[in-house]
Coordinates of C-alpha atoms in Angstrom, one line a residue:
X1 CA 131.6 126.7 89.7
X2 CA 129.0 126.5 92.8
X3 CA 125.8 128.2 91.7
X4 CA 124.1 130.5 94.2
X5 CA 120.3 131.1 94.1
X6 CA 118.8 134.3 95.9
X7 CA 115.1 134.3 96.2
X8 CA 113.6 136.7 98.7
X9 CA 115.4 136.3 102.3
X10 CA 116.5 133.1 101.0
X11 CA 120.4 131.5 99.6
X12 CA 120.9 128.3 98.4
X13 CA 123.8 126.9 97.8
X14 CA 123.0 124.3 95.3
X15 CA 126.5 122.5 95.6
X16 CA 126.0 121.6 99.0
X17 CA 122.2 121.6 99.4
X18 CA 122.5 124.2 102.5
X19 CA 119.8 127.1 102.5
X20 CA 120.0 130.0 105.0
X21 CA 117.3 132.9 105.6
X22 CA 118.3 135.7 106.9
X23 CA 122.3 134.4 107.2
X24 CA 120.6 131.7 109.5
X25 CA 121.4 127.8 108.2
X26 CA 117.9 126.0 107.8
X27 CA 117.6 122.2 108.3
X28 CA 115.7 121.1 105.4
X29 CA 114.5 117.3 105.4
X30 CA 115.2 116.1 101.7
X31 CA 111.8 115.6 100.1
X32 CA 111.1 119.3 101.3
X33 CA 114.5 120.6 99.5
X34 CA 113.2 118.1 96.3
X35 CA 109.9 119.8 96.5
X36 CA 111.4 123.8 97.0
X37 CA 113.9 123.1 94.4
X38 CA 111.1 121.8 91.5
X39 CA 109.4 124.6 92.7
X40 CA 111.6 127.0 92.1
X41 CA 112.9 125.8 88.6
X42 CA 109.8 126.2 87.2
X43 CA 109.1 129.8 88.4
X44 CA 107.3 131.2 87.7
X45 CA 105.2 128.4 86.1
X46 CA 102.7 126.6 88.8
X47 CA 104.0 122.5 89.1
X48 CA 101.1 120.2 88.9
X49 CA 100.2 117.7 91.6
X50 CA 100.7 114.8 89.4
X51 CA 104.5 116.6 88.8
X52 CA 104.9 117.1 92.4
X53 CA 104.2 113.3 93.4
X54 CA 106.3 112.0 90.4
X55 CA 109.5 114.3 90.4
X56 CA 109.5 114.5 93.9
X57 CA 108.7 111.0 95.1
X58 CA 110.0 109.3 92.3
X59 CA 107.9 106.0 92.2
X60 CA 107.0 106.1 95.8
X61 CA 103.1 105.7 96.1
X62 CA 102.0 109.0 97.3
X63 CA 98.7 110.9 96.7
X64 CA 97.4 114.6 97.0
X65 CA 97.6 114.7 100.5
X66 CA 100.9 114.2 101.0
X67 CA 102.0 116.7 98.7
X68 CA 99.5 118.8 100.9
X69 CA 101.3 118.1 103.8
X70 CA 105.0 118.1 102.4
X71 CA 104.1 121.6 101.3
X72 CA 102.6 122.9 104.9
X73 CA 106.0 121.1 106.7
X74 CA 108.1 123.5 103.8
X75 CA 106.0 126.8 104.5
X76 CA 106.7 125.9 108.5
X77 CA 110.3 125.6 107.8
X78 CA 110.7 128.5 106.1
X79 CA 109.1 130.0 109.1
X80 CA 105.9 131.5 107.6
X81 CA 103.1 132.5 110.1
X82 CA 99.9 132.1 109.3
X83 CA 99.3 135.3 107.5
X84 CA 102.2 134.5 104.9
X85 CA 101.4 131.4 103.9
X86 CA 101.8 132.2 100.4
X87 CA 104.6 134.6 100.7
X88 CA 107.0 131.9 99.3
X89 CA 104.5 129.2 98.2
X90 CA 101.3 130.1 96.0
X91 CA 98.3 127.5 96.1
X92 CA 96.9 127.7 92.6
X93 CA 93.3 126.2 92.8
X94 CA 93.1 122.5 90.9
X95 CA 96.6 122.4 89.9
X96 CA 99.3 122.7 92.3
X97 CA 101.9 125.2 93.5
X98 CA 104.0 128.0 92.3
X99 CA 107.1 130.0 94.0
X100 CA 106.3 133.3 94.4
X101 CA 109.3 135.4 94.9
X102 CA 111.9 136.5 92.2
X103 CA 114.7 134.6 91.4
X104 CA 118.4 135.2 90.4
X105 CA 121.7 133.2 90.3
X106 CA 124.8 134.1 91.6
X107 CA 128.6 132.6 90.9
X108 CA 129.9 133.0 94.3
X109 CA 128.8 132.3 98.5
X110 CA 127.1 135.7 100.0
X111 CA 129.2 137.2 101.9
X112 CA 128.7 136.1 105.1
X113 CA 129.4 132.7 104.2
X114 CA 132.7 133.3 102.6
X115 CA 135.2 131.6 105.1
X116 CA 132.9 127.9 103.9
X117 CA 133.7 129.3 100.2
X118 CA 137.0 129.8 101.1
X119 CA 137.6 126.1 102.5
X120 CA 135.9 124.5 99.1
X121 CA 137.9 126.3 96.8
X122 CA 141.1 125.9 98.7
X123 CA 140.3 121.8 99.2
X124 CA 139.9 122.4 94.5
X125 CA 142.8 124.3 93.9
X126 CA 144.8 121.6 96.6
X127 CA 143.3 118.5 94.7
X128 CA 144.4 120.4 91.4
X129 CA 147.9 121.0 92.1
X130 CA 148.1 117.8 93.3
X131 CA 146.8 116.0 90.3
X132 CA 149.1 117.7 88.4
X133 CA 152.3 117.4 90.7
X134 CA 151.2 113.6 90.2
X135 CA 151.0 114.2 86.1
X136 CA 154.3 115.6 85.9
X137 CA 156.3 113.0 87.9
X138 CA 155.3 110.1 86.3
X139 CA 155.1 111.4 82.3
X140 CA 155.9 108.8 80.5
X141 CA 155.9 107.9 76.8
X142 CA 152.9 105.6 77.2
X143 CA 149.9 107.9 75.4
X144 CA 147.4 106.4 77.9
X145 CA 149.4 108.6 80.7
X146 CA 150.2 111.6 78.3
X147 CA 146.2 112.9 79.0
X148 CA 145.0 114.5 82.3
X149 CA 143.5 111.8 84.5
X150 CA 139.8 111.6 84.7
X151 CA 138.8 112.7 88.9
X152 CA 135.5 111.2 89.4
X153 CA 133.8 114.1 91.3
X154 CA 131.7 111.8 93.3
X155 CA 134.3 110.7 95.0
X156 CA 136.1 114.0 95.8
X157 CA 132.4 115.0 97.0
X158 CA 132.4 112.0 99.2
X159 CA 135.8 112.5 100.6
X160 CA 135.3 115.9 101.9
X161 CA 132.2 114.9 103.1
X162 CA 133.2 112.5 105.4
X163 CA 135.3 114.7 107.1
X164 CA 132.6 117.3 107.6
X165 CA 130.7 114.7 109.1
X166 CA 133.8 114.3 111.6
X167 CA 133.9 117.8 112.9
X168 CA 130.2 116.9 114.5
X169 CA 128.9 120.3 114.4
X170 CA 125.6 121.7 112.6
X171 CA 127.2 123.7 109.9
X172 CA 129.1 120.7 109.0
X173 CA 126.9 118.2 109.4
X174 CA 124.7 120.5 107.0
X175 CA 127.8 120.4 104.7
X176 CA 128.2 117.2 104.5
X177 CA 124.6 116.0 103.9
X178 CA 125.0 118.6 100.6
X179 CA 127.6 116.7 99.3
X180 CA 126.7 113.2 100.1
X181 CA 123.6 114.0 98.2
X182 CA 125.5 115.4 95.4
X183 CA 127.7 112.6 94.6
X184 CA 124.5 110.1 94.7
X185 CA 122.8 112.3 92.4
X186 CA 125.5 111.4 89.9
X187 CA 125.9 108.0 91.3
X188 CA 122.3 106.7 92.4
X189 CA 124.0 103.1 93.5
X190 CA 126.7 104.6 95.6
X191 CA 126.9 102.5 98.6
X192 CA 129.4 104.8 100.4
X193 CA 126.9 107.8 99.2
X194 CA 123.9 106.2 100.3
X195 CA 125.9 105.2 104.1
X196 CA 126.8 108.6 104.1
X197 CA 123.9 110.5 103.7
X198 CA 122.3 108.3 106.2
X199 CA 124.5 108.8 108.8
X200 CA 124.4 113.0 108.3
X201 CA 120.6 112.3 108.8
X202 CA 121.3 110.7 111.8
X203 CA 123.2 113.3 113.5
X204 CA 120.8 116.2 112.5
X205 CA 118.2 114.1 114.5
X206 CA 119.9 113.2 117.1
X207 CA 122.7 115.6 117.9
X208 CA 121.0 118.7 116.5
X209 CA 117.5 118.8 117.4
X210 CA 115.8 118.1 113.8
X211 CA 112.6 116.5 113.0
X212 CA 112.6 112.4 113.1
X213 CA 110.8 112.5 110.3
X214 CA 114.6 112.6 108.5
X215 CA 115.4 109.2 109.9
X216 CA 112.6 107.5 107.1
X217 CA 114.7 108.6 104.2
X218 CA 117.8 107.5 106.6
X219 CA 116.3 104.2 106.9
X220 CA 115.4 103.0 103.4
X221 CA 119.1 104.1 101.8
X222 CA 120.6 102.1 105.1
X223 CA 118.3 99.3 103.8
X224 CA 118.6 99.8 100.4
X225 CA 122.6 98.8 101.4
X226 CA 122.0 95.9 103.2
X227 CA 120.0 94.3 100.8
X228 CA 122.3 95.1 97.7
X229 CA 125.3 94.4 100.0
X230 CA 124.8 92.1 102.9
X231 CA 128.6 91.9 103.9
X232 CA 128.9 95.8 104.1
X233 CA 129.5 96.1 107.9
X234 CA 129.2 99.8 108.0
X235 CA 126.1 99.2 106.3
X236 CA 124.9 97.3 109.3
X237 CA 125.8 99.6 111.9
X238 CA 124.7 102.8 109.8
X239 CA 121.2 101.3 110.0
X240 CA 121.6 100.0 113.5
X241 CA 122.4 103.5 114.4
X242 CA 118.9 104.8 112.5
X243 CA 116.7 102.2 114.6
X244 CA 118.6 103.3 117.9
X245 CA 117.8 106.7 117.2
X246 CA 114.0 105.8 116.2
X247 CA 113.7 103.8 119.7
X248 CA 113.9 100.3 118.1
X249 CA 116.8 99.3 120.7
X250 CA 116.3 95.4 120.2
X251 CA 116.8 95.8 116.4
X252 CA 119.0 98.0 116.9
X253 CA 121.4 95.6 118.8
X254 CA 120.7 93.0 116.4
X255 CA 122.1 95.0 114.2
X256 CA 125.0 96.2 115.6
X257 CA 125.9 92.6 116.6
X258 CA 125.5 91.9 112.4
X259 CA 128.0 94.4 112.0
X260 CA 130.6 93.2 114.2
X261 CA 130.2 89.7 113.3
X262 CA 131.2 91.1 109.6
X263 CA 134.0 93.8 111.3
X264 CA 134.9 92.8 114.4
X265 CA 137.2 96.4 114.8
X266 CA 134.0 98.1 113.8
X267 CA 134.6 101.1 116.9
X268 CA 131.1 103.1 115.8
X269 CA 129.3 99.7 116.3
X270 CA 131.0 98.4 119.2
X271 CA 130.7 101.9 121.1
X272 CA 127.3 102.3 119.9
X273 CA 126.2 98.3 121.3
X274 CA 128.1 99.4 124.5
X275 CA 126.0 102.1 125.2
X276 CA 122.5 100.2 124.5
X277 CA 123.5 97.1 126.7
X278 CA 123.9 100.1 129.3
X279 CA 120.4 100.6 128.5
X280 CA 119.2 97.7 128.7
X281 CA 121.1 97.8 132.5
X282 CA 123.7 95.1 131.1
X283 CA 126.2 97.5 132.6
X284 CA 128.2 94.3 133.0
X285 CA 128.9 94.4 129.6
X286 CA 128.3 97.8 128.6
X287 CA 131.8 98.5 130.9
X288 CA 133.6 95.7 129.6
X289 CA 133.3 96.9 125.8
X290 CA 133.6 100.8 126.8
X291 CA 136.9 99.7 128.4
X292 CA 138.3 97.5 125.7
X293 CA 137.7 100.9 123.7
X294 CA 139.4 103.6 126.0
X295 CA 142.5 103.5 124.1
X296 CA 141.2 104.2 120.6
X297 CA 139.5 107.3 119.5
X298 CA 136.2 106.5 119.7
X299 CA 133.8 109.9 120.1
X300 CA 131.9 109.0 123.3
X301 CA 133.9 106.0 124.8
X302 CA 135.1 108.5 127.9
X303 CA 130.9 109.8 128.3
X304 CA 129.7 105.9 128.1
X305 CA 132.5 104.9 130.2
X306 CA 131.6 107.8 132.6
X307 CA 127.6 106.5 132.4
X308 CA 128.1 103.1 133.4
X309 CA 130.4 103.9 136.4
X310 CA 127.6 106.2 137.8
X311 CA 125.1 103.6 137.7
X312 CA 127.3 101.1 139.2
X313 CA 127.9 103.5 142.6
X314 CA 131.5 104.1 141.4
X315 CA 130.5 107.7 141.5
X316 CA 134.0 109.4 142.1
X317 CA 135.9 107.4 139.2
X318 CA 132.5 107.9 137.4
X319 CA 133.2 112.0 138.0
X320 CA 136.5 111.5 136.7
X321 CA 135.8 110.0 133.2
X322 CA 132.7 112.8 132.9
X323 CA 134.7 115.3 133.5
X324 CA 137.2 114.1 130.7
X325 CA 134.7 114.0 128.7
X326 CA 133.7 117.2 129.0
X327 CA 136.4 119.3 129.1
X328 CA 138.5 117.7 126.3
X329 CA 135.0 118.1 124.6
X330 CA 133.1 121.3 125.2
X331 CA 131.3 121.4 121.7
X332 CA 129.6 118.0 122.7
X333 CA 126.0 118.3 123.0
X334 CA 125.6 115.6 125.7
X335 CA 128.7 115.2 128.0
X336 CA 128.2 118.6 130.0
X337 CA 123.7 117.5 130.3
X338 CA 125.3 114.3 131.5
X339 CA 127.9 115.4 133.9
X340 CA 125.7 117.8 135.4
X341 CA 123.2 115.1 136.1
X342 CA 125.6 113.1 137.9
X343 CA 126.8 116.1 140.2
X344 CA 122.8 116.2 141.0
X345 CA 122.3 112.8 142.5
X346 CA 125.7 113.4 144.2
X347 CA 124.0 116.4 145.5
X348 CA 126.7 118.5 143.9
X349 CA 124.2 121.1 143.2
X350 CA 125.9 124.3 142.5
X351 CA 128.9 123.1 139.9
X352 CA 125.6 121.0 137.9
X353 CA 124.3 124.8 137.8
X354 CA 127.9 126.3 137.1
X355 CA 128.4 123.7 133.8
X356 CA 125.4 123.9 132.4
X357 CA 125.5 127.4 132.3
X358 CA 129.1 127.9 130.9
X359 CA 127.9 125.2 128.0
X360 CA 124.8 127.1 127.3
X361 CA 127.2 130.6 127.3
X362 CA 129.6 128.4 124.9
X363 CA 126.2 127.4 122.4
X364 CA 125.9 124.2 123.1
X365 CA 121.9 123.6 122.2
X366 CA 120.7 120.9 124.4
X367 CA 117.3 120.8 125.9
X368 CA 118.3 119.1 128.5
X369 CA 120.4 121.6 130.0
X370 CA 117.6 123.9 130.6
X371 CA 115.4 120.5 132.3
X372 CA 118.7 120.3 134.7
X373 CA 118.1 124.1 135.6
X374 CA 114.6 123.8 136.3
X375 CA 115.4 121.0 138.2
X376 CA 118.3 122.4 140.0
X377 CA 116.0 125.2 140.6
X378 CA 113.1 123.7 141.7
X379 CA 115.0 121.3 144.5
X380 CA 116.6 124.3 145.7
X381 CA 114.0 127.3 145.8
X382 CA 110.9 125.9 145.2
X383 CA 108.4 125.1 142.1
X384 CA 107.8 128.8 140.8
X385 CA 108.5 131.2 137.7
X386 CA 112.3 130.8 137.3
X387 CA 112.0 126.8 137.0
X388 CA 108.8 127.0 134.5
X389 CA 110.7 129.4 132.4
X390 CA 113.5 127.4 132.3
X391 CA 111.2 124.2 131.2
X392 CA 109.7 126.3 128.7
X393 CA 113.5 127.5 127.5
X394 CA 114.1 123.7 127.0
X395 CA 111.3 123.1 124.3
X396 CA 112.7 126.2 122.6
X397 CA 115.7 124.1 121.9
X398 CA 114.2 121.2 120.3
X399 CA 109.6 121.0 120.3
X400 CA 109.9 117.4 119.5
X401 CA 111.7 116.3 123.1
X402 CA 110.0 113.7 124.9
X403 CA 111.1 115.3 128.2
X404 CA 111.2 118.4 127.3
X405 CA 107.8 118.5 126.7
X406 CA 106.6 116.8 129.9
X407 CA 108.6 119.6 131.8
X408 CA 106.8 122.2 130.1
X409 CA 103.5 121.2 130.1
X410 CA 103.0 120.8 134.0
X411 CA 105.3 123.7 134.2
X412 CA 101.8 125.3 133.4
X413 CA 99.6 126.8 136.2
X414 CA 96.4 124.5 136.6
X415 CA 96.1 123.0 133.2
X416 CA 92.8 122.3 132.2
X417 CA 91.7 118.6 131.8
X418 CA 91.1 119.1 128.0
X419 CA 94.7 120.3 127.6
X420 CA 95.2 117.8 129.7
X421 CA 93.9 114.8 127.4
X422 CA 95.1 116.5 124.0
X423 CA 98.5 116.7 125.2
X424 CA 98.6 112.8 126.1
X425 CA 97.3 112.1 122.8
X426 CA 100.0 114.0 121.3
X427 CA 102.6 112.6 123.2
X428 CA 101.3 109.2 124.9
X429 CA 99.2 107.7 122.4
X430 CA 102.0 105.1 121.0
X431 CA 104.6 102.6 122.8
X432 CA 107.3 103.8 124.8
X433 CA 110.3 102.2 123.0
X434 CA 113.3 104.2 125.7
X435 CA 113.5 102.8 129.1
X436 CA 113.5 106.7 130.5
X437 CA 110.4 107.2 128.6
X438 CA 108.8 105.5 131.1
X439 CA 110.5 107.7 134.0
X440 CA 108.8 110.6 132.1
X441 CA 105.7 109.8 132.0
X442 CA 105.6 108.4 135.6
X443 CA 106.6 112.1 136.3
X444 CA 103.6 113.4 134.3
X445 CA 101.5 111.2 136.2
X446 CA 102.8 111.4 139.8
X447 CA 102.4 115.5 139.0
X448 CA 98.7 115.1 138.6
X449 CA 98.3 112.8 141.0
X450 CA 97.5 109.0 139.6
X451 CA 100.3 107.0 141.4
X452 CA 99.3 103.7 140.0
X453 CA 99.6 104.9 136.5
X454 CA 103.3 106.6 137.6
X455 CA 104.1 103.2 139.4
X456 CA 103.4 101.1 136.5
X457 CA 105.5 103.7 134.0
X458 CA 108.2 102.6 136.2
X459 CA 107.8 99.6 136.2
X460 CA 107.8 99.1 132.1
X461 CA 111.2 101.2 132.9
X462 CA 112.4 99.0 135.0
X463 CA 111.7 95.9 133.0
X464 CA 113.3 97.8 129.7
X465 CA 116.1 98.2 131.9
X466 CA 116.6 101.2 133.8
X467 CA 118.5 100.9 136.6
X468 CA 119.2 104.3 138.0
X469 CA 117.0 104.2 141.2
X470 CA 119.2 107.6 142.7
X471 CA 117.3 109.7 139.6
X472 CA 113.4 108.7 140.6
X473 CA 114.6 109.7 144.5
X474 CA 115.2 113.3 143.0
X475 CA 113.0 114.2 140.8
X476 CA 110.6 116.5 142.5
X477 CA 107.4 115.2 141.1
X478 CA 107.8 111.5 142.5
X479 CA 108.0 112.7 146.0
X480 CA 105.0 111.1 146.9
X481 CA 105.7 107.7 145.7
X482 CA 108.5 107.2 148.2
X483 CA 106.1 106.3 150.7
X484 CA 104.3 103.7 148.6
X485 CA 105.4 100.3 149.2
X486 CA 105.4 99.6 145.1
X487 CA 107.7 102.2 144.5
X488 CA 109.9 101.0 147.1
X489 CA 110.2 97.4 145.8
X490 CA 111.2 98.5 142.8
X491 CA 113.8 100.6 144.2
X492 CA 114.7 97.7 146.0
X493 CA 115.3 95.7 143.1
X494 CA 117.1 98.2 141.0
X495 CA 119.8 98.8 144.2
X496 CA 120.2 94.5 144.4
X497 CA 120.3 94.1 140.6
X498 CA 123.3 96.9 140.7
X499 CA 124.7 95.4 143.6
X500 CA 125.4 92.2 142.1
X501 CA 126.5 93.3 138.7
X502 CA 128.7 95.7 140.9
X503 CA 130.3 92.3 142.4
X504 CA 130.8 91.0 139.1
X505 CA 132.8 94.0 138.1
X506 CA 135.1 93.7 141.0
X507 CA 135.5 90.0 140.9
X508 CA 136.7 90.4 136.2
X509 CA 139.5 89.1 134.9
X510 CA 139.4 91.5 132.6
X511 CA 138.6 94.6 134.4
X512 CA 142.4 96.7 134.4
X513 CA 144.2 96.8 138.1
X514 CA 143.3 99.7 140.2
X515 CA 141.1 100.6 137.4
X516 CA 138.2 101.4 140.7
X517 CA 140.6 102.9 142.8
X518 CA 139.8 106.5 143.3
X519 CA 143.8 107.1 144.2
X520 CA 144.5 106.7 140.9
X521 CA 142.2 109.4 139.5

C-alpha cells in the first residue's frame, strides 16, 4: 500500500514521488526530493554534511557548497520567503540540516487527490484479476504453474508510466517521473527506467516551464544508456531530445541521425530532426520528413508541418495545418502561441488576440502567449501599461524564458544603466545556442538604441539559420533598423534563400499533388 507523508502544508506521495503544498503539485528536481526525503527520515535528528554529500550524491564529487546551494534551491521551491527560511529547513551550526515540522504517515491519498488514487488502485485490482483469470485457464498439473506467478513490480511501474507520459500534461508528467524513479530504485540498470525518467525530465523543462537544471540528471541516465547500450535507438533520440532542449542543436541532430540509422521508423526522432532542420532553415527538408509523417500519429507533425509552410510563404495552407493543430489539440502548450504568431505577420490581428486568450481561459501556461498580447497590443495602441503588464504576466509563467525576460525588462520605464549591465550578465554572458536567441537580443539592443550590436544579433541568427524575415519587420523594437542598409541585406537574403528552397518545393518528386493548392484546404 502507497504510504502518505504529511508534514506541515506538505503531502508526499512516496509511491509516485509527487509533493503538493497547499493541494498545489510542486516540481521538485530529483537531488532536491533525495535531499527533502533524507531529511525528513531522520527527523528529527540533524543529517551531517558528509551524510548529505554521500546519500544524496552518491559518489558524485560534491563539497559543502553544493549542499549549500541544493538546500537554498529546496527552501525556494517550497516557496519560503526570506523570513521562513527555517520554517521547513533548520541550519544547525557545523553540522548540517534538520526538518523542522512534525511528521506523520498516512495509508491513503488526501482527499483532494483521490480521483489519481482511484486510477492506481483500479490499474492493481485490474492487473490482479487479470493475473489470476490467466492462473486459472492454464492450471495445469506441472507444479512450476500450480504457484502464483512472480509480477516484477518494476515493470508494472514502468508500464503505467509510460502512458502517463503519453497524456502530456503536468499532473501526469509528474506521475510518471514518480514511477519511473520507483522501478529504477529497484532496478538501478533499467535501461527502459533510466530512458524513461529522462524523457519525463524533458517535458517538465520544456513543456511545463521547470528549471533546466533537470536536464543534467536527464543527460547522464541518457548517457549512461548509450554507453551500456549503443544499439538502443530510443536511447539515442532520448538523449538527442535532452541536447535539443539544452540548445546543443548540432549534437542534437547528430544524434537523432544515430538513432534513425539504428530505427529507421523511430517517429519521436524523425519528427524531432524535422523540426531542427527547420531551424537550421533546411525547410527543404524539414517539409519533406514532416510530410512523410502526416499519416502516423506523431504529436507535433500537423504544428511542424504548419511551421515550415509559413516560412516558405505558403501562408494559407500553412493556416490550415495550424489550425489542425490546434483545435484537435487545445491542451498543447505551443500550437495556439504558434498559430497566433502566424495570424500576426498575416496581419490577422484580432483572431491572434481571440486564441490566445481562449487558450489562456482553457490553462494553457505558456509565456509566450502573454509576449503575443503585448505585442498585439503594443502594434495596435501603443507601448504603454496594458503591454508591460502583459510582458510582466509572461515571466510569471515561466522566470527562466529567454524572451520572456527580454520583454519584461524594457517593459520597465527608464531602466537605469546598472540594471541595465546586471541584467545582461544574467542573461547575455554565455553563447547563444537558438537561432531566435539572437532575434531577442537584437530586440534588447535596438530598444536601447545600439543598432550595430542588434544588426550583428541578427546576423548570428541568420547564419544559425533563421529565416523568418516577416517576424524582424513586426516586432516593434526593430523599427529603426528598417532604414539601415545592413538590416536590409539581410532581409534580402533571408527572402532569396526562401525563394529558392520555395522552387525546390514546387519542382519535388515527392511533394503529394495539389498538396499547395489552397482549393484543397
Amino acid at each position: 500500500m502507497t504510504e502518505y507523508i504529511k508534514t506541515g502544508d506538505l503531502s508526499i506521495n512516496t509511491l509516485t514521488q509527487e509533493v503538493s503544498q497547499k493541494g498545489e503539485v510542486l516540481s521538485l528536481p530529483h537531488l532536491s526530493y533525495q535531499t527533502m526525503m533524507l531529511l525528513i527520515n531522520r527527523y528529527p535528528q540533524a543529517v551531517t554534511f558528509d551524510e548529505l554529500m554521500e546519500e544524496v550524491w552518491q559518489g558524485m564529487e560534491v563539497n559543502m557548497e553544493t549542499v549549500t546551494q541544493r538546500i537554498a534551491l529546496l527552501r525556494k521551491s517550497l516557496s519560503l520567503e526570506q523570513s521562513q527560511q527555517n520554517a521547513y529547513i533548520a541550519s544547525v551550526r557545523s553540522v548540517g540540516y534538520r526538518w523542522v515540522p512534525e511528521i506523520s504517515t498516512v495509508k491513503s491519498k488526501p482527499q483532494q487527490n483521490i480521483g489519481i488514487n482511484k486510477v492506481i488502485v483500479g490499474c492493481v485490482v485490474l492487473l490482479v484479476l487479470v493475473c489470476v483469470a490467466f492462473l486459472y485457464q492454464h492450471k495445469t498439473t506441472d507444479n512450476s504453474l500450480e504457484q502464483p506467478a512472480l509480477i516484477k513490480l518494476e515493470a508494472s511501474y514502468k508500464n503505467q508510466a509510460f502512458k502517463y507520459l503519453q497524456k502530456h500534461d503536468l499532473n501526469s508528467n509528474q506521475l510518471a517521473l514518480g514511477l519511473f524513479r520507483k522501478a529504477l530504485s529497484n532496478e538501478p540498470n533499467d535501461t527502459e527506467a533510466m530512458i524513461g525518467v529522462t524523457m519525463a525530465l524533458y517535458h517538465q523543462v520544456t513543456k511545463f516551464n521547470q528549471s533546466d537544471e533537470l536536464l543534467q540528471e536527464a543527460e547522464l541516465l541518457a548517457q549512461r544508456v548509450t554507453e551500456s547500450d549503443s544499439k538502443n535507438a530510443k536511447a539515442w533520440t532520448a538523449l538527442a531530445l535532452v541536447y535539443d532542449a539544452k540548445g546543443e542543436i548540432n549534437l542534437a541532430i547528430q544524434h537523432f541521425e544515430k538513432a534513425l540509422e539504428l530505427d529507421p521508423q523511430d517517429l519521436s526522432a524523425i519528427s524531432s530532426l524535422a523540426y531542427l532542420y527547420g531551424l537550421k532553415g533546411n525547410l527543404v527538408e524539414a517539409l519533406k520528413m514532416n510530410i512523410s509523417q502526416l499519416q502516423t500519429q506523431s504529436f507535433y507533425v500537423d504544428l511542424q508541418t504548419a511551421s515550415t509552410l509559413e516560412l516558405l510563404g505558403f501562408d494559407r495552407v500553412a493556416e490550415f495545418w495550424y489550425r489542425r493543430a490546434d483545435e484537435l489539440n487545445p491542451d498543447s502548450v505551443f500550437a495556439t502561441h504558434q498559430r497566433a504568431r502566424h495570424l500576426m505577420t498575416i496581419n490577422q490581428w484580432q483572431q491572434a488576440k481571440v486564441i490566445t486568450e481562449q487558450a489562456i481561459a482553457r490553462g494553457v501556461k505558456r509565456p509566450e502567449l502573454y509576449v503575443n498580447l503585448g505585442l498585439i497590443e503594443w502594434i495596435e495602441n501603443g507601448f504603454g501599461p496594458t503591454a508591460r503588464q502583459h510582458f510582466l504576466e509572461a515571466i510569471e509563467v515561466d522566470e527562466h524564458h529567454f524572451e520572456a525576460n527580454i520583454w519584461a525588462f524594457i517593459s520597465q520605464t527608464n531602466p537605469s544603466t546598472a540594471a541595465q549591465a546586471e541584467f545582461e550578465q544574467q542573461w547575455f554572458s554565455q553563447s547563444v545556442p537558438w537561432p531566435d536567441m539572437g532575434v531577442h537580443q537584437a530586440v534588447y539592443d535596438a530598444y536601447f538604441g545600439q543598432a550595430e550590436s542588434a544588426i550583428n544579433h541578427i546576423k548570428t541568427a541568420y547564419t544559425a539559420g533563421y529565416r523568418n524575415y516577416r517576424w524582424l519587420n513586426l516586432l516593434p523594437p526593430l523599427a529603426n533598423l528598417k532604414q539601415n542598409s545592413e538590416f536590409q541585406q539581410l532581409v534580402s537574403q533571408m527572402q532569396n534563400d526562401i525563394g529558392r528552397q520555395r522552387d525546390t518545393v514546387l519542382d519535388a518528386e515527392w511533394l503529394p499533388t495539389s498538396f499547395l493548392d489552397p482549393k484543397n484546404y
